[in-house]
Coordinates of C-alpha atoms and ligand atoms in Angstrom, one line a residue:
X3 CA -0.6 -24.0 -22.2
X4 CA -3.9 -23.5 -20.5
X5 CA -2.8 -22.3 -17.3
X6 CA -1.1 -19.1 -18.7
X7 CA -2.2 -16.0 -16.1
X8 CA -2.3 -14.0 -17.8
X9 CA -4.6 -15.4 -20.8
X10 CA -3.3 -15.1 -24.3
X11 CA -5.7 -14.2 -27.0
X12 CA -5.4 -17.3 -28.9
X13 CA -3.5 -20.6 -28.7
X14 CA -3.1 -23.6 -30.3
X15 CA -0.7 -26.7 -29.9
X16 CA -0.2 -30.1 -28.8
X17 CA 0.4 -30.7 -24.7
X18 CA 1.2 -34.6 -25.6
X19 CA 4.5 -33.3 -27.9
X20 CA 7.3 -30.9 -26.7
X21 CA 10.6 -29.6 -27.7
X22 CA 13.6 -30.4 -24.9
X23 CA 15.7 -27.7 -23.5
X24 CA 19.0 -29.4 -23.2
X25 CA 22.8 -27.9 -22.4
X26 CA 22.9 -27.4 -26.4
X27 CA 20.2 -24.6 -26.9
X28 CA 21.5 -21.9 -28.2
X29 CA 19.7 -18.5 -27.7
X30 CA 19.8 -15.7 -30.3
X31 CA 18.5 -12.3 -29.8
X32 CA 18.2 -10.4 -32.4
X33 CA 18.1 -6.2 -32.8
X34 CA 16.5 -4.3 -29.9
X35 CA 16.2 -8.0 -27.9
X36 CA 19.3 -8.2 -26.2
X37 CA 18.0 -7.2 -22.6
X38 CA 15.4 -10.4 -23.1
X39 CA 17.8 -12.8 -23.5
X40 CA 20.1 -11.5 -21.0
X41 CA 16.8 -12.0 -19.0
X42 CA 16.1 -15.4 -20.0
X43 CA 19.5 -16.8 -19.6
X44 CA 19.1 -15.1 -15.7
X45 CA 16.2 -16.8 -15.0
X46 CA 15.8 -19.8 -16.6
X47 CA 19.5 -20.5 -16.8
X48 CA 19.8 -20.7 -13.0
X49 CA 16.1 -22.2 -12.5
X50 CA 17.5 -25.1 -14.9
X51 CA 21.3 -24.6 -14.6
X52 CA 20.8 -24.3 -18.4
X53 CA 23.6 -22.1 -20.4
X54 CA 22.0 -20.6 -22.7
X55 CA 24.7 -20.1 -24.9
X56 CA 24.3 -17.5 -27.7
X57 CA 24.0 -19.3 -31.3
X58 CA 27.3 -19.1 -33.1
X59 CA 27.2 -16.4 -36.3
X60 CA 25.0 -17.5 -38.9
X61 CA 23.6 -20.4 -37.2
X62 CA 19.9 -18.2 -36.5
X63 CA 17.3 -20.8 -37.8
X64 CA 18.8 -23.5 -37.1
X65 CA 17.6 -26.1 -35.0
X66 CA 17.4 -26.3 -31.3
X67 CA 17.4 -23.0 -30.7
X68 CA 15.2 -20.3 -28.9
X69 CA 15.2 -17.1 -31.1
X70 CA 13.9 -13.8 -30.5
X71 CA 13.2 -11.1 -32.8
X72 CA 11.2 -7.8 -33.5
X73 CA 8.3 -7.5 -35.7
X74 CA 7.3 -3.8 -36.0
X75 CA 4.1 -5.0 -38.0
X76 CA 2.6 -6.8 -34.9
X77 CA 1.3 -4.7 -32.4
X78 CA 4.0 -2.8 -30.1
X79 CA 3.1 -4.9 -26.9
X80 CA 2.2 -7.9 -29.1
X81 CA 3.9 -11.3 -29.2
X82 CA 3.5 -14.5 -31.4
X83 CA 5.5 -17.4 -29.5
X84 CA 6.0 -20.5 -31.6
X85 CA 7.3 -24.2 -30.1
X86 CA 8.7 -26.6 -32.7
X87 CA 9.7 -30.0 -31.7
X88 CA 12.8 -29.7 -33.7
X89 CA 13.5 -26.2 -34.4
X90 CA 12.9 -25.0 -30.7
X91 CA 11.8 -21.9 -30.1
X92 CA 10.6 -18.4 -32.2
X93 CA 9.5 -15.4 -30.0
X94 CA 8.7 -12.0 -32.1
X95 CA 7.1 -9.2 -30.5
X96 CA 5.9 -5.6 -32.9
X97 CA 8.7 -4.1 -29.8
X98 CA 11.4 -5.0 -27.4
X99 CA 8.6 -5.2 -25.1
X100 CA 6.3 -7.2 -26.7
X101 CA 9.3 -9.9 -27.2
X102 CA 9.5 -9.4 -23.2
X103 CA 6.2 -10.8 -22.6
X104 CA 7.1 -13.6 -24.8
X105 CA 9.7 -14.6 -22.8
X106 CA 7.5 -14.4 -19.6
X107 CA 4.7 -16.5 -21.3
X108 CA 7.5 -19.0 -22.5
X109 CA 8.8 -19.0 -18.6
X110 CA 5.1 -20.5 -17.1
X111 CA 5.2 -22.9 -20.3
X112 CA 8.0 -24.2 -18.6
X113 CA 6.2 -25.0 -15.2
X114 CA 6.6 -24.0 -11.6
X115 CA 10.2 -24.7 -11.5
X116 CA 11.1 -22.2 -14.4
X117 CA 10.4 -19.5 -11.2
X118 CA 12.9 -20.7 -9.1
X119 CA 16.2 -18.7 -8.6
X120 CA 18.5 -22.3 -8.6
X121 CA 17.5 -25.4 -9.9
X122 CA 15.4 -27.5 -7.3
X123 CA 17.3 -30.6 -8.5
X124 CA 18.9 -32.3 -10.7
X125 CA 17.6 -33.5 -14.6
X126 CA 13.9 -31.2 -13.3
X127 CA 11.7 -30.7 -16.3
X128 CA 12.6 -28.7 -19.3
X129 CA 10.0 -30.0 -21.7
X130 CA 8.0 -26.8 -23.7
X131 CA 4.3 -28.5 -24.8
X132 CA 4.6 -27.4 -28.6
X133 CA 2.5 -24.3 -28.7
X134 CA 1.7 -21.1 -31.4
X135 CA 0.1 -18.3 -29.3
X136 CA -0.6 -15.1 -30.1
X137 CA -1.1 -12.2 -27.7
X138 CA -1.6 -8.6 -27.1
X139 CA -2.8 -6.6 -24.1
X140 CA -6.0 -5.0 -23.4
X141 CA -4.5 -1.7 -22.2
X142 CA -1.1 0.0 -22.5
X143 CA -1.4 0.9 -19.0
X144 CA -1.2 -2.0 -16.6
X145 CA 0.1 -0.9 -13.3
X146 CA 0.4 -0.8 -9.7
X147 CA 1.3 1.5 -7.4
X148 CA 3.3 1.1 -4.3
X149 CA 3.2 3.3 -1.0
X150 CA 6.9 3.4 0.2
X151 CA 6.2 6.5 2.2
X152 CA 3.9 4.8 5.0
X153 CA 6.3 2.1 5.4
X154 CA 9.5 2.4 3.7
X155 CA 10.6 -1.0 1.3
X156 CA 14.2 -1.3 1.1
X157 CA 15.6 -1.2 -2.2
X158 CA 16.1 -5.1 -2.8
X159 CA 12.4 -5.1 -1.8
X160 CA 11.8 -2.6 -4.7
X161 CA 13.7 -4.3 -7.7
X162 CA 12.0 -7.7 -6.4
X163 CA 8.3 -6.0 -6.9
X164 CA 9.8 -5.0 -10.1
X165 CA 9.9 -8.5 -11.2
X166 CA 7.1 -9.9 -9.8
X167 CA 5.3 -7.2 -12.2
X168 CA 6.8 -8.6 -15.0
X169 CA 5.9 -11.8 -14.5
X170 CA 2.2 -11.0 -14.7
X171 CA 3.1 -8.7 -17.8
X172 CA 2.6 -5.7 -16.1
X173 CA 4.1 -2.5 -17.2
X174 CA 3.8 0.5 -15.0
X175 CA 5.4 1.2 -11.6
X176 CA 3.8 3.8 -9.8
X177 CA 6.3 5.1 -7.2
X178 CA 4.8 6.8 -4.4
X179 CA 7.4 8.6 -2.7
X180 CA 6.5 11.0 -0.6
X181 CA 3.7 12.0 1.8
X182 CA 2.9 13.4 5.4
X183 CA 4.9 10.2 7.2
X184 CA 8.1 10.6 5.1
X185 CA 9.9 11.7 1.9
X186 CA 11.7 9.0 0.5
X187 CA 14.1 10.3 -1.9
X188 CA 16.9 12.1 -2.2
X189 CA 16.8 15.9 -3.2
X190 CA 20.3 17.2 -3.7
X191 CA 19.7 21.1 -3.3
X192 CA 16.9 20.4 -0.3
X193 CA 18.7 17.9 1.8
X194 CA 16.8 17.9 5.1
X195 CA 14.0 16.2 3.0
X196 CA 15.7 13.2 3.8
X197 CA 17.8 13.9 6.5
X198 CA 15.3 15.0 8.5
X199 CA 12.3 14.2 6.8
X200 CA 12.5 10.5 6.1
X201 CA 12.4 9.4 9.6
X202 CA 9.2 9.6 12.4
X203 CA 10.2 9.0 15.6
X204 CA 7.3 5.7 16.3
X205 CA 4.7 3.8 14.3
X206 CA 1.1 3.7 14.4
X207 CA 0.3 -0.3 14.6
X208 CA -2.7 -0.8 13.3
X209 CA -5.1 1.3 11.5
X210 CA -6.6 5.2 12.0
X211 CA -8.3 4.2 15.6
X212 CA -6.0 2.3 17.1
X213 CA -4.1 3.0 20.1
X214 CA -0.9 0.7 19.7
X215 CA 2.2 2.2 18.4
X216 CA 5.6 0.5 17.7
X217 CA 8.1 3.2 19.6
X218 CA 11.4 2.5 17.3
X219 CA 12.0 5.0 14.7
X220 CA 10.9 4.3 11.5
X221 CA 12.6 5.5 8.3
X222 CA 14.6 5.0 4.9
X223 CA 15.3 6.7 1.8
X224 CA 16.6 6.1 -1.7
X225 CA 19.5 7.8 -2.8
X226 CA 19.8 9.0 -6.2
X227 CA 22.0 6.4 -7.3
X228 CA 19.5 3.6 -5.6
X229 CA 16.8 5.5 -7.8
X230 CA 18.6 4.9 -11.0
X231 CA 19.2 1.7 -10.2
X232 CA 15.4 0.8 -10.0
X233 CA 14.7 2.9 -13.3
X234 CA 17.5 1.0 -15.1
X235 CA 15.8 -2.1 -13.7
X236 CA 12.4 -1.3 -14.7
X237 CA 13.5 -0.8 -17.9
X238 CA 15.2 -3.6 -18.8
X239 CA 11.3 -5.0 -17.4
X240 CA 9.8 -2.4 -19.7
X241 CA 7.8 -1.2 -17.1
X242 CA 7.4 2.8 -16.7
X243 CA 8.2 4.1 -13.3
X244 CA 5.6 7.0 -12.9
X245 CA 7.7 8.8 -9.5
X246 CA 5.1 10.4 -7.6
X247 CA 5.5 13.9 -5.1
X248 CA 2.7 14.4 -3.5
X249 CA 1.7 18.2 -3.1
X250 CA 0.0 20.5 -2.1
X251 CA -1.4 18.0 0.5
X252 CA 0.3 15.2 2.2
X253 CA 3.4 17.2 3.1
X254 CA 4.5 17.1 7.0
X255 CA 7.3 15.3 6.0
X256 CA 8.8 18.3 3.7
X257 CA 7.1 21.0 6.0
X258 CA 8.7 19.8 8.8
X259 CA 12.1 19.8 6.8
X260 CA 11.7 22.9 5.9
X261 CA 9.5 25.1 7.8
X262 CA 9.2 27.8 5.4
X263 CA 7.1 25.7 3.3
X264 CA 3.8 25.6 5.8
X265 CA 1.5 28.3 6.6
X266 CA 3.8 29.8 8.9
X267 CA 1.1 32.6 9.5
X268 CA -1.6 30.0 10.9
X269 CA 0.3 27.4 12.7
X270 CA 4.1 27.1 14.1
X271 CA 5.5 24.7 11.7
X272 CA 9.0 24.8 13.2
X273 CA 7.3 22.4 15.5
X274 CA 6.1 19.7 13.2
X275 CA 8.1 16.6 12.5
X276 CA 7.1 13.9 10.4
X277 CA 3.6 12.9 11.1
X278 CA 3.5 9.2 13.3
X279 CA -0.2 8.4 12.7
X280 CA -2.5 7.7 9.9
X281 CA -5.3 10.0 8.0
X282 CA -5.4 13.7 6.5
X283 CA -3.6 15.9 8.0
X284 CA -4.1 19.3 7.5
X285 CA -0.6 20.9 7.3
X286 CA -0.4 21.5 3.5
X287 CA 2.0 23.7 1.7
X288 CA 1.3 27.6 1.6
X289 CA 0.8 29.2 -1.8
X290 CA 4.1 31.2 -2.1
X291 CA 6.7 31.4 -4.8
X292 CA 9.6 30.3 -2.2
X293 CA 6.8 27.0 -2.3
X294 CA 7.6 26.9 -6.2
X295 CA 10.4 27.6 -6.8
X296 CA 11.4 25.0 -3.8
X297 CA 9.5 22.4 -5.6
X298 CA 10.5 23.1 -9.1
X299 CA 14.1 22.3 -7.7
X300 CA 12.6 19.1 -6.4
X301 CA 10.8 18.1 -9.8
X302 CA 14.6 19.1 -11.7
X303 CA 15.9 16.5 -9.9
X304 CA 13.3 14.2 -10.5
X305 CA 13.4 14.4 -14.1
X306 CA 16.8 13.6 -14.4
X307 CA 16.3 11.1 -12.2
X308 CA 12.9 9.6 -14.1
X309 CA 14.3 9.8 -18.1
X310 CA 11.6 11.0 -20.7
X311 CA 11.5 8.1 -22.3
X312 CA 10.8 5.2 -19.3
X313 CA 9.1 8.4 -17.1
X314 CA 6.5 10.1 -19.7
X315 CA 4.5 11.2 -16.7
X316 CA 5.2 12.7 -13.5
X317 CA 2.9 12.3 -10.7
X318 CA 2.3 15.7 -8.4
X319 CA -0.3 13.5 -6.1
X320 CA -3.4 16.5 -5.7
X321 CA -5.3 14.0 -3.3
X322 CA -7.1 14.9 -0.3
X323 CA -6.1 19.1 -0.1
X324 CA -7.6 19.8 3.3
X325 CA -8.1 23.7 2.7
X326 CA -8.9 25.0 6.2
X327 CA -5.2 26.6 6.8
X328 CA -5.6 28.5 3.2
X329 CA -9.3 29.7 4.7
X330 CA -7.3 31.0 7.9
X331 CA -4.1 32.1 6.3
X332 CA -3.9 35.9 5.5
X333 CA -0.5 35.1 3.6
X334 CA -3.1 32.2 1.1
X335 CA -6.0 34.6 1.3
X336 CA -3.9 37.3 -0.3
X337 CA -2.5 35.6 -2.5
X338 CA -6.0 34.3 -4.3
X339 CA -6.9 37.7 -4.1
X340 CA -4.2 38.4 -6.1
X341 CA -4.6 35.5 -8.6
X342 CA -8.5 36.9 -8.9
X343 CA -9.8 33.1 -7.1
X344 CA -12.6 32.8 -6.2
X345 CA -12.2 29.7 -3.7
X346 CA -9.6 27.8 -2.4
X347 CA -10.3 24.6 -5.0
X348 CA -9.0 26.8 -7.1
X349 CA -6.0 27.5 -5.2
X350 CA -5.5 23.9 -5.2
X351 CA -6.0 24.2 -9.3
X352 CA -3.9 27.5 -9.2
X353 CA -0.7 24.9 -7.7
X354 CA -1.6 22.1 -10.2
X355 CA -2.3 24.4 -13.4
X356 CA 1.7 26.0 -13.1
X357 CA 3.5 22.1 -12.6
X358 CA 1.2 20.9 -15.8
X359 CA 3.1 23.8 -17.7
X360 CA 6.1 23.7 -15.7
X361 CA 6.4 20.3 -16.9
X362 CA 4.7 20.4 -20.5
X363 CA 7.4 22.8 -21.3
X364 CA 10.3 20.2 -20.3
X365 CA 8.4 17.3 -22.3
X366 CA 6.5 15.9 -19.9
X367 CA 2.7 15.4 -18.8
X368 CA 1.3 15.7 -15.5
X369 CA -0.9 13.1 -14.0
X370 CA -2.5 13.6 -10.5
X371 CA -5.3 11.7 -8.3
X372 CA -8.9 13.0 -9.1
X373 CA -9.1 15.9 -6.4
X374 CA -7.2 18.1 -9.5
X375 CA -10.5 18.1 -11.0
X376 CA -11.6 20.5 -8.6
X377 CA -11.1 24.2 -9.1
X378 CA -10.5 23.0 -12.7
X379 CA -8.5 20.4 -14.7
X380 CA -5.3 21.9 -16.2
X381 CA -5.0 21.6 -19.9
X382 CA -3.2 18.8 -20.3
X383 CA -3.2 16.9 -16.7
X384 CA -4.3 13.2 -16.6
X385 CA -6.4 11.4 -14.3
X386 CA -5.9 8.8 -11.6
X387 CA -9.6 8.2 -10.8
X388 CA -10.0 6.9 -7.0
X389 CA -12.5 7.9 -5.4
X390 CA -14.7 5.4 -7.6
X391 CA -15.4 6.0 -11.5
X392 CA -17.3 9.4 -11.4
X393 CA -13.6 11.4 -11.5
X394 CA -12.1 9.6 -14.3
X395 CA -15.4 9.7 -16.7
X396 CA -16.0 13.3 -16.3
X397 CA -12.0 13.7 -16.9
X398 CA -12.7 11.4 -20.3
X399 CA -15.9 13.0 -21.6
X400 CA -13.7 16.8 -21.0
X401 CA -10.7 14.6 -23.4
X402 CA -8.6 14.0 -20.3
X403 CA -6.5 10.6 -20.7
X404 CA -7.6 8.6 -17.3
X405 CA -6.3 5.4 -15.4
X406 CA -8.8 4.1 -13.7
X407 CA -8.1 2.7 -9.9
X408 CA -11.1 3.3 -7.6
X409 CA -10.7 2.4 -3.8
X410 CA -14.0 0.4 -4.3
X411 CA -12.4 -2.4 -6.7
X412 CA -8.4 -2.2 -6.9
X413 CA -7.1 -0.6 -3.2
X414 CA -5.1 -3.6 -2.3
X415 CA -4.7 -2.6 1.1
X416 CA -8.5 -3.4 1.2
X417 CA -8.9 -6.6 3.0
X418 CA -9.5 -9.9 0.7
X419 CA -11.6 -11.8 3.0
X420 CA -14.5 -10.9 5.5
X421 CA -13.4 -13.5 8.2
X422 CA -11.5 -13.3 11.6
X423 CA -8.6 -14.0 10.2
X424 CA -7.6 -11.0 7.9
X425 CA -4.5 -9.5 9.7
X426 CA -5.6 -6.1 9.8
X427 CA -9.5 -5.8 8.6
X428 CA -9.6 -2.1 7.0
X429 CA -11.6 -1.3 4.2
X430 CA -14.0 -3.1 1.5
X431 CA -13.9 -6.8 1.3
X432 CA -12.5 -7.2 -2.4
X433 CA -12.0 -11.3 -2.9
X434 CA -9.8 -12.4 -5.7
X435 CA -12.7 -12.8 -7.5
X436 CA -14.2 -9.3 -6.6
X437 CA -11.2 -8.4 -8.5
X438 CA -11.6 -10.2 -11.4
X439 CA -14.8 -8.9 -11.8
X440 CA -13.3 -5.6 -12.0
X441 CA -14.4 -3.6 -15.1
X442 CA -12.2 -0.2 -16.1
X443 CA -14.1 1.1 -19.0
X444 CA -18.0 2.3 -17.4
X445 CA -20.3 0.8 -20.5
X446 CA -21.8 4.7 -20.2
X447 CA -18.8 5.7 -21.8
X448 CA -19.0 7.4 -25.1
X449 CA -16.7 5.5 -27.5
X450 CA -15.0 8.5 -27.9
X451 CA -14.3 9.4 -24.0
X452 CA -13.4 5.2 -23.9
X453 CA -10.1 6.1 -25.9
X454 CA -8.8 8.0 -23.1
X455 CA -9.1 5.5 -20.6
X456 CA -5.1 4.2 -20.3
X457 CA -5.7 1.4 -18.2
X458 CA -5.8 1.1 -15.0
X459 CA -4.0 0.2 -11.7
X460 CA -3.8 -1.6 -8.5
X461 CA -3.0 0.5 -5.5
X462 CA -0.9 -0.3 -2.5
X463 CA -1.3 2.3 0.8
X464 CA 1.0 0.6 3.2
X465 CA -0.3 2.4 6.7
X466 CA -0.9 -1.0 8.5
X467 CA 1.7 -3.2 6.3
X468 CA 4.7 -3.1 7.9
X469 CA 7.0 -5.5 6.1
X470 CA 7.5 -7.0 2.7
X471 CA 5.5 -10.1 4.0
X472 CA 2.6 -8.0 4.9
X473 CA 3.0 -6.5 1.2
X474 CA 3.1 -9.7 -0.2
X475 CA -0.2 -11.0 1.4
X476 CA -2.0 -7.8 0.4
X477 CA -0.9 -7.9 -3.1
X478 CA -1.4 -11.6 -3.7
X479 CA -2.9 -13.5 -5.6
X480 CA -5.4 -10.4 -6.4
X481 CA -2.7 -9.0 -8.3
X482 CA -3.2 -12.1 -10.5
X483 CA -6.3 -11.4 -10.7
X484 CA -5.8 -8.0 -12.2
X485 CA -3.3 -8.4 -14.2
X486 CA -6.0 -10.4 -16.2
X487 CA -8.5 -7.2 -16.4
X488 CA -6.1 -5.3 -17.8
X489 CA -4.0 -7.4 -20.5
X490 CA -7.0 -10.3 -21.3
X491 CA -9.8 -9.4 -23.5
X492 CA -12.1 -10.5 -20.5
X493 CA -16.2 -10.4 -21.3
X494 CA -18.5 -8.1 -19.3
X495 CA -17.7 -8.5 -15.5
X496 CA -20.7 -10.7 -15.0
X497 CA -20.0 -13.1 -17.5
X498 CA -16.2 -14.0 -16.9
X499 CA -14.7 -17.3 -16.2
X500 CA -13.8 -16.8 -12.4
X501 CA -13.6 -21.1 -12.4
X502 CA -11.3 -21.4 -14.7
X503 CA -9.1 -18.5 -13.5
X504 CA -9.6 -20.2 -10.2
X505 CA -8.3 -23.6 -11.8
X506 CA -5.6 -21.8 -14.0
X507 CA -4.3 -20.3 -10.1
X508 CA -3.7 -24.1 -8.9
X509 CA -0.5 -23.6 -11.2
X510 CA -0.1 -20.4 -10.7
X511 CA 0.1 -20.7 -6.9
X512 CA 3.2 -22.8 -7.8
X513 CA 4.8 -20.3 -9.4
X514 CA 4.2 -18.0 -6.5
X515 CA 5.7 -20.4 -4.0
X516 CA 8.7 -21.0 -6.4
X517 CA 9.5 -17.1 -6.2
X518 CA 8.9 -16.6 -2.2
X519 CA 5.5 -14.8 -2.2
X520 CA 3.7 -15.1 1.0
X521 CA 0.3 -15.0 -1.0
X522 CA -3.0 -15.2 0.4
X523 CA -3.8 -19.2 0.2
X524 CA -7.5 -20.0 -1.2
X525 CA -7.4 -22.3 2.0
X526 CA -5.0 -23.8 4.7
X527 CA -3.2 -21.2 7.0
X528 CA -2.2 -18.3 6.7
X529 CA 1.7 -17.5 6.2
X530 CA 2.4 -16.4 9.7
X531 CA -0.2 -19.8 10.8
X532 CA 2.6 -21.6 9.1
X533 CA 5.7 -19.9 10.0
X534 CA 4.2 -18.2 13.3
X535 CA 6.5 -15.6 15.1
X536 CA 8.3 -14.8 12.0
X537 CA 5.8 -12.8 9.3
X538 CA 3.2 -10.2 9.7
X539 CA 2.0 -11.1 13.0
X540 CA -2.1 -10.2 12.9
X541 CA -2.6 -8.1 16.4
X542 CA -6.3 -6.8 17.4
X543 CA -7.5 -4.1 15.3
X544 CA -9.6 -1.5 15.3
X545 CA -12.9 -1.9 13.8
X546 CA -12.8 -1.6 10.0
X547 CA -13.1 1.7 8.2
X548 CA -15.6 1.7 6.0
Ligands
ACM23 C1 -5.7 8.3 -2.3 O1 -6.1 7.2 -2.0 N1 -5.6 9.3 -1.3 C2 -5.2 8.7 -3.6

């Protein structure tokens, strides 16, 4: 009970008592919970070889049972888990959802072994300390985002993320599908964006300066079927996918699928293929209508794909716009002049301003990284504030809803530690407890401007992370650590318990073995020290970044 990650808001109980799951709990899910127990006979039926069985009819309150139910008068993401010796187990959550994180708080009450995917042995531990918590997260946005453009993550690799989410009660997956190294998903009307545009012919190994490359062709895409597949999944997780197309920057890979979409007038795009190093590039899409219309084919799809329901926003990207080809084009210089701009941020803002309508009018809202600031927020865009905090407060104080996810606290791709060791050293060193200490409301705020502030995210850029290992060691055990910011009612930054989260992670470390995660360790070696040859190999790299 007190080594829950992450923290409830209150509990109370008795570790020296415990109710026994045996072969005779029952489980009974009631309206709306169905997916949850499906879930929980999954997981801790096969860590356990427990069945599970459903209650017979009528039997609901009866003992030795684990029962799950919806409470709309408790808050939507809410829970209140209670552990009777006799009785068993009562989960009730104000939602589906908040029933969900139940069930994930009631997994860790079961120990380590509750994470396993088959039971480790024979008669292992099924003892539940008796326990009443109740719980509700800071934020409704909890998220993290993952690269899959930089280095493609089969699908498998996809739904597991999915679930290691869950487990830390997270609930948005930010889907980042498309930039200048490759387009990852498949467009039915435009198919050369994957046929052609999810593949480079080598790899840059290591980061912006270095000179080692991996020759074999790296690619992969998701079809749409593999795409509703890891909706369906997420949803059953209640986790949002937010799909993300990047535009108008960060498009080789479409440009050199289809030419037409460049600045034909300023450089021969018939000659680009998909970009094989690392950094801005500054083939960006040219201002036409046939760039529209192309792309309002590519969002059709896309929200069929993403339903309105699990996929309220759509991400069009809007990061790091190099304008000089709209300075030199005659074709983008015409066209402002036609649209009375007076710059080229505005341009940019010209592009953003018709997919905020474009998808206001089909239900949706836009969201886009804090560059769509520039040249002037459209009316109803929201903010992904990375370039620190400055983007996302001036987006909150103008009513703009914001997530919060600046490069100085939450880039995961950011190295944890400042030692030799670190496989590839690029960015800030952000320790697990740098992360803890991580704060996504500014005090400056106005209380008012506060309310728009989501949540916030972790985000994954996956240029020198070549493999789900890699991932894996970037992601953990900070993502612990953030998952805690964003569902915990933590103090001020400065005055947070990093001990005890440190002591709470002793268990929690367990957990992460039990489900494969090649984590960080606090000490010992590292995952390819202890399995060398095999994971994530650190090579010589170029001198950190910032
Ligand atoms: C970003 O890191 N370019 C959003």
């Amino acid at each position: 009970m007190d080594n829950l990650i992450p923290a409830p808001v209150r509990t109370a109980g008795d570790d020296s008592r415990a109710f026994v799951l045996d072969d005779a709990t029952t489980l009974t899910a009631g309206p709306g919970t169905e997916s949850t127990g499906r879930w929980l006979r999954g997981t801790l039926g096969a860590a356990f070889a427990l069945p599970l069985a459903p209650a017979p009819k009528g039997a609901a309150g009866s003992a030795n049972t684990i029962e799950l139910q919806v409470d709309p008068a408790l808050e939507p993401e809410g829970y209140r888990l209670g552990v009777d010796a006799v009785r068993g187990v009562r989960i009730t959550g104000g939602s589906a959802a908040g029933v969900f994180w139940g069930a994930q708080t009631l997994r860790q009450l079961l120990g380590p072994e509750a994470f396993r995917r088959a039971p480790v042995r024979a008669g292992a531990e099924r003892r539940i300390p008796l326990t009443e918590i109740e719980d509700a997260p800071r934020f409704g946005w909890r998220g993290l985002m993952l690269d899959v453009a930089r280095h493609f993550m089969p699908k498998d690799g996809v739904l597991r993320m999915l679930d290691l989410l869950a487990a830390h009660k997270l609930n948005v997956f930010h889907f980042h599908l498309t930039d200048d190294q490759g387009w990852r998903i498949e467009i039915k009307r435009h198919p050369r964006l994957t046929e052609a545009g999810a593949w480079r012919a080598r790899t840059k190994y290591g980061h912006r300066a270095s000179e080692l490359w991996d020759e074999t062709p790296h690619g992969g895409h998701y079809t749409q079927d593999d795409i509703r597949e890891i909706v369906a999944y997420a949803a059953e997780r209640h986790i949002r996918v937010v799909p993300e197309i990047d535009i108008p920057g960060h498009s080789q890979a479409a440009i050199s699928a289809y030419p037409e979409l460049g600045n034909t007038d300023v450089v021969d795009t018939s000659a680009l293929s998909v970009w094989d190093t690392w950094g801005i590039n500054p083939n960006v899409l040219a201002p036409t209508d046939n760039t529209l219309r192309f792309f309002e084919g590519v969002f059709e799809e896309v929200l069929d794909l993403f339903p309105a329901d699990t996929s309220p926003f759509i991400h069009v990207g809007g990061d790091e716009c190099l304008k000089d080809q709209w300075k030199e084009s005659p074709a983008a210089q015409a066209r402002m002049a036609g649209l009375g701009l007076a710059d080229e941020d505005e341009l940019q803002s010209w592009f953003i301003r018709h997919f905020d309508r474009w998808l206001t009018e089909r239900g949706r809202r836009l969201i886009g990284w804090d560059e769509i600031l520039e040249g002037g927020l459209a009316e109803g865009a929201a903010v992904s504030s990375w370039r620190g905090y400055a983007g996302g407060v001036a987006a909150a104080e103008a009513g703009h809803d914001v997530v919060m996810c600046p490069e100085q606290q939450v880039y995961l791709d950011h190295r944890q530690d400042g030692g030799p060791d670190e496989p590839m050293p690029i960015g800030f060193v952000r320790t697990l407890e740098d992360v803890y200490r991580f704060e996504p409301v500014p005090p400056s705020l106005s209380e008012e401007a506060a309310g728009h502030i989501l949540g916030a995210q972790a985000n994954v850029w996956t240029e020198v992370m070549q493999d789900r290992a890699r991932v894996d060691y970037q992601v953990f055990p900070r993502l612990a650590a953030f998952a805690e910011v964003v569902w915990s009612s933590l103090p001020a930054p400065a005055e947070r318990d990093f001990a005890g989260f440190d002591r709470r992670m002793r268990t929690h470390y367990a957990r992460l073995d039990a489900l494969g995660v090649d984590y960080r360790p606090p000490s010992g070696p590292l995952p390819w020290q202890r399995r060398p040859g095999v994971l994530g190999r650190p090579i010589e790299g170029p001198p950190p970044t910032v």
